[in-house]
Tab-separated table of C-alpha atoms in Angstrom:
chain	number	residue	atom	x	y	z
A	1	MET	CA	175.960	-97.704	-57.254
A	2	TRP	CA	175.546	-99.964	-60.284
A	3	ILE	CA	173.794	-97.200	-62.213
A	4	ALA	CA	176.410	-94.631	-61.234
A	5	ALA	CA	179.256	-96.923	-62.305
A	6	THR	CA	177.539	-97.706	-65.616
A	7	VAL	CA	176.894	-94.031	-66.387
A	8	ALA	CA	180.493	-93.179	-65.496
A	9	GLY	CA	181.711	-95.856	-67.900
A	10	LEU	CA	179.334	-94.602	-70.582
A	11	LEU	CA	180.588	-91.023	-70.285
A	12	ALA	CA	184.257	-91.995	-70.085
A	13	GLY	CA	183.929	-94.318	-73.065
A	14	ALA	CA	182.058	-91.724	-75.104
A	15	GLY	CA	184.644	-89.056	-74.337
A	16	LEU	CA	187.450	-91.248	-75.664
A	17	ILE	CA	185.688	-92.955	-78.572
A	18	ILE	CA	183.883	-89.961	-80.087
A	19	ALA	CA	187.145	-88.011	-80.445
A	20	ILE	CA	187.807	-87.568	-84.161
A	21	GLY	CA	190.265	-90.161	-85.416
A	22	ALA	CA	191.319	-92.126	-88.464
A	23	GLN	CA	188.981	-94.963	-87.576
A	24	ASN	CA	185.978	-92.638	-87.388
A	25	ALA	CA	186.824	-91.083	-90.747
A	26	PHE	CA	186.940	-94.557	-92.284
A	27	VAL	CA	183.596	-95.566	-90.749
A	28	LEU	CA	182.011	-92.341	-91.996
A	29	ARG	CA	183.190	-92.925	-95.550
A	30	GLN	CA	181.909	-96.501	-95.573
A	31	GLY	CA	178.603	-95.289	-94.173
A	32	LEU	CA	178.281	-92.697	-96.928
A	33	GLN	CA	178.965	-95.380	-99.536
A	34	ARG	CA	176.696	-97.906	-97.786
A	35	ARG	CA	179.440	-100.471	-98.317
A	36	HIS	CA	179.646	-103.273	-95.717
A	37	VAL	CA	178.493	-100.915	-92.970
A	38	GLY	CA	177.388	-103.750	-90.686
A	39	THR	CA	180.770	-105.446	-90.976
A	40	VAL	CA	182.612	-102.208	-90.217
A	41	VAL	CA	180.423	-101.318	-87.239
A	42	LEU	CA	180.684	-104.846	-85.830
A	43	ALA	CA	184.474	-104.916	-86.240
A	44	CYS	CA	185.012	-101.511	-84.628
A	45	ALA	CA	182.643	-102.067	-81.726
A	46	GLY	CA	183.823	-105.661	-81.233
A	47	ALA	CA	187.472	-104.623	-81.063
A	48	ASP	CA	186.630	-101.820	-78.632
A	49	ILE	CA	184.656	-104.157	-76.397
A	50	ALA	CA	187.471	-106.722	-76.342
A	51	LEU	CA	190.045	-104.052	-75.457
A	52	ILE	CA	187.820	-102.467	-72.795
A	53	LEU	CA	187.201	-105.823	-71.134
A	54	ALA	CA	190.912	-106.610	-71.299
A	55	GLY	CA	191.720	-103.299	-69.628
A	56	VAL	CA	189.166	-103.762	-66.879
A	57	GLY	CA	190.439	-107.313	-66.442
A	58	GLY	CA	193.919	-106.002	-65.655
A	59	MET	CA	195.739	-106.020	-68.992
A	60	GLY	CA	196.616	-102.327	-68.750
A	61	ALA	CA	199.652	-102.917	-66.562
A	62	LEU	CA	200.843	-105.651	-68.926
A	63	VAL	CA	200.588	-103.374	-71.955
A	64	MET	CA	202.684	-100.728	-70.210
A	65	GLN	CA	205.391	-103.345	-69.621
A	66	TRP	CA	205.764	-103.848	-73.385
A	67	PRO	CA	207.074	-100.474	-74.626
A	68	LEU	CA	208.640	-102.136	-77.667
A	69	LEU	CA	205.222	-103.381	-78.806
A	70	LEU	CA	203.798	-99.878	-78.583
A	71	GLN	CA	206.699	-98.544	-80.635
A	72	VAL	CA	206.151	-101.193	-83.315
A	73	LEU	CA	202.475	-100.206	-83.429
A	74	ARG	CA	203.472	-96.546	-83.504
A	75	PHE	CA	205.619	-96.818	-86.631
A	76	GLY	CA	203.435	-99.448	-88.282
A	77	GLY	CA	200.370	-97.314	-87.688
A	78	ALA	CA	202.108	-94.233	-89.090
A	79	ALA	CA	203.062	-96.139	-92.245
A	80	PHE	CA	199.488	-97.350	-92.716
A	81	LEU	CA	198.069	-93.853	-92.199
A	82	LEU	CA	200.505	-92.418	-94.749
A	83	TRP	CA	199.504	-95.087	-97.274
A	84	TYR	CA	195.775	-94.522	-96.733
A	85	GLY	CA	196.249	-90.747	-96.842
A	86	LEU	CA	198.025	-91.103	-100.166
A	87	GLN	CA	195.122	-93.169	-101.542
A	88	ALA	CA	192.608	-90.552	-100.373
A	89	GLY	CA	194.745	-87.787	-101.881
A	90	LEU	CA	194.840	-89.568	-105.229
A	91	ARG	CA	191.049	-89.991	-105.191
A	92	ALA	CA	190.640	-86.287	-104.449
A	93	TRP	CA	193.060	-85.331	-107.231
A	94	ARG	CA	191.652	-87.604	-109.921
A	95	GLY	CA	187.971	-87.308	-109.085
A	96	GLY	CA	185.521	-89.665	-110.774
A	97	GLY	CA	185.265	-93.349	-109.785
A	98	ALA	CA	183.921	-94.412	-106.378
A	99	LEU	CA	182.342	-91.030	-105.802
A	100	ALA	CA	178.644	-91.840	-105.958
A	101	ALA	CA	177.205	-93.014	-102.681
A	102	ASP	CA	175.724	-96.093	-104.359
A	103	ASP	CA	178.823	-96.833	-106.462
A	104	ALA	CA	179.619	-100.524	-106.879
A	105	GLN	CA	183.259	-99.907	-106.050
A	106	GLY	CA	184.613	-99.656	-102.532
A	107	GLY	CA	186.389	-102.958	-102.000
A	108	SER	CA	185.358	-106.471	-101.098
A	109	ARG	CA	184.061	-107.249	-97.623
A	110	GLY	CA	187.370	-108.895	-96.734
A	111	ARG	CA	189.454	-105.900	-97.809
A	112	VAL	CA	187.167	-103.484	-96.000
A	113	LEU	CA	187.364	-105.610	-92.847
A	114	LEU	CA	191.167	-105.734	-92.997
A	115	ALA	CA	191.362	-101.966	-93.446
A	116	CYS	CA	188.957	-101.458	-90.548
A	117	LEU	CA	191.003	-103.717	-88.252
A	118	ALA	CA	194.192	-101.961	-89.322
A	119	PHE	CA	192.750	-98.557	-88.396
A	120	THR	CA	191.713	-99.997	-85.049
A	121	LEU	CA	194.596	-102.240	-84.008
A	122	LEU	CA	197.554	-100.393	-85.570
A	123	ASN	CA	196.715	-97.278	-83.592
A	124	PRO	CA	198.773	-97.418	-80.372
A	125	HIS	CA	196.527	-94.803	-78.767
A	126	VAL	CA	193.608	-97.229	-78.825
A	127	TYR	CA	195.496	-99.400	-76.355
A	128	LEU	CA	196.403	-96.442	-74.167
A	129	ASP	CA	192.804	-95.158	-74.213
A	130	THR	CA	190.811	-98.366	-73.821
A	131	VAL	CA	193.140	-100.829	-72.122
A	132	VAL	CA	195.230	-98.507	-69.955
A	133	LEU	CA	193.065	-95.442	-69.289
A	134	LEU	CA	189.623	-97.055	-69.038
A	135	GLY	CA	191.187	-99.980	-67.193
A	136	SER	CA	192.701	-97.571	-64.673
A	137	LEU	CA	189.450	-95.634	-64.262
A	138	SER	CA	187.576	-98.864	-63.567
A	139	THR	CA	189.727	-99.537	-60.490
A	140	ARG	CA	187.900	-96.701	-58.750
A	141	TYR	CA	184.913	-99.036	-58.480
A	142	PRO	CA	185.165	-101.946	-56.044
A	143	GLY	CA	184.403	-105.560	-56.865
A	144	GLN	CA	181.847	-106.235	-59.556
A	145	LEU	CA	181.051	-102.543	-60.016
A	146	ARG	CA	184.053	-102.247	-62.316
A	147	TRP	CA	182.233	-104.516	-64.776
A	148	ALA	CA	179.262	-102.146	-64.672
A	149	PHE	CA	181.743	-99.399	-65.610
A	150	ALA	CA	182.998	-101.609	-68.443
A	151	ALA	CA	179.427	-102.255	-69.623
A	152	GLY	CA	178.778	-98.516	-69.841
A	153	ALA	CA	181.937	-97.964	-71.893
A	154	CYS	CA	180.973	-100.842	-74.209
A	155	VAL	CA	177.486	-99.391	-74.732
A	156	ALA	CA	179.063	-96.036	-75.649
A	157	SER	CA	181.225	-97.744	-78.283
A	158	VAL	CA	178.346	-99.676	-79.860
A	159	ALA	CA	176.059	-96.612	-79.866
A	160	TRP	CA	178.712	-94.380	-81.428
A	161	PHE	CA	179.732	-96.683	-84.263
A	162	CYS	CA	176.111	-97.521	-85.091
A	163	THR	CA	175.287	-93.807	-85.192
A	164	LEU	CA	178.323	-92.957	-87.291
A	165	GLY	CA	177.988	-95.856	-89.724
A	166	TYR	CA	174.234	-95.905	-90.238
A	167	GLY	CA	173.627	-92.200	-89.612
A	168	ALA	CA	176.012	-91.222	-92.405
A	169	ARG	CA	173.253	-91.861	-94.950
A	170	LEU	CA	171.568	-88.662	-93.741
A	171	LEU	CA	174.452	-86.787	-95.399
A	172	GLN	CA	174.067	-88.601	-98.704
A	173	PRO	CA	172.112	-85.851	-100.520
A	174	MET	CA	175.073	-83.535	-100.049
A	175	PHE	CA	177.535	-86.184	-101.214
A	176	ARG	CA	175.716	-86.851	-104.480
A	177	ASN	CA	177.820	-83.960	-105.734
A	178	PRO	CA	181.227	-85.355	-106.859
A	179	THR	CA	182.909	-82.186	-105.595
A	180	ALA	CA	181.763	-82.989	-102.059
A	181	TRP	CA	183.395	-86.428	-102.293
A	182	ARG	CA	186.628	-84.877	-103.546
A	183	MET	CA	186.595	-82.401	-100.668
A	184	LEU	CA	185.966	-85.231	-98.187
A	185	ASP	CA	188.841	-87.267	-99.594
A	186	ALA	CA	191.124	-84.224	-99.549
A	187	GLY	CA	190.238	-83.604	-95.921
A	188	VAL	CA	190.793	-87.261	-95.056
A	189	ALA	CA	194.203	-87.191	-96.779
A	190	VAL	CA	195.343	-84.131	-94.815
A	191	PHE	CA	193.979	-85.627	-91.593
A	192	MET	CA	195.779	-88.957	-92.124
A	193	PHE	CA	199.069	-87.219	-92.908
A	194	CYS	CA	198.750	-85.102	-89.756
A	195	LEU	CA	198.004	-88.140	-87.587
A	196	ALA	CA	200.923	-90.048	-89.081
A	197	THR	CA	203.255	-87.087	-88.457
A	198	LEU	CA	202.114	-86.837	-84.834
A	199	LEU	CA	202.720	-90.550	-84.323
A	200	LEU	CA	206.231	-90.242	-85.753
A	201	LEU	CA	207.215	-87.074	-83.893
A	202	ARG	CA	205.645	-87.614	-80.480
A	203	PRO	CA	206.791	-90.538	-78.316
A	204	LEU	CA	204.020	-92.470	-76.600
């Protein structure tokens, strides 16, 4: 039963976390630049683990009782995504600067950490996915088995962000071409604008 609960948590966590999102795009770009990858991976996985444990511990019902908080996160997250999308669009338009994978630019550790936390915590869907949905799924397992489910989901988060952050270097040969970086930034800009639009147009 413990193994079954852990595997179920692993699969459920992977299905939610691996979905393409703004946070994943940010982690990928930092991984390609090899800029503070450990900090980014630790922040993303740590936030996921905290939210998963909160959901399994019963915080999901509390979150659903605070619709105003989710709306604040909705509009705040949309504003942040629009700002980041604009920055990516400008990088794609101008070219040059911060394009080489080993470039010295890319922001201080503190700025990168703040951006990473913003992508994670200003996204209202992260609370619905980890706290509410995974928390609800864990109630299918009695007693301590729900914590085995939580452990599986946490392992999925750590494995994914480590793979995304540190595995990005395998793509570096392709991104030594400045055009590839401009295409990546253009894609990120479009993606951020789309996510922001969806947040603004669709109620949670």
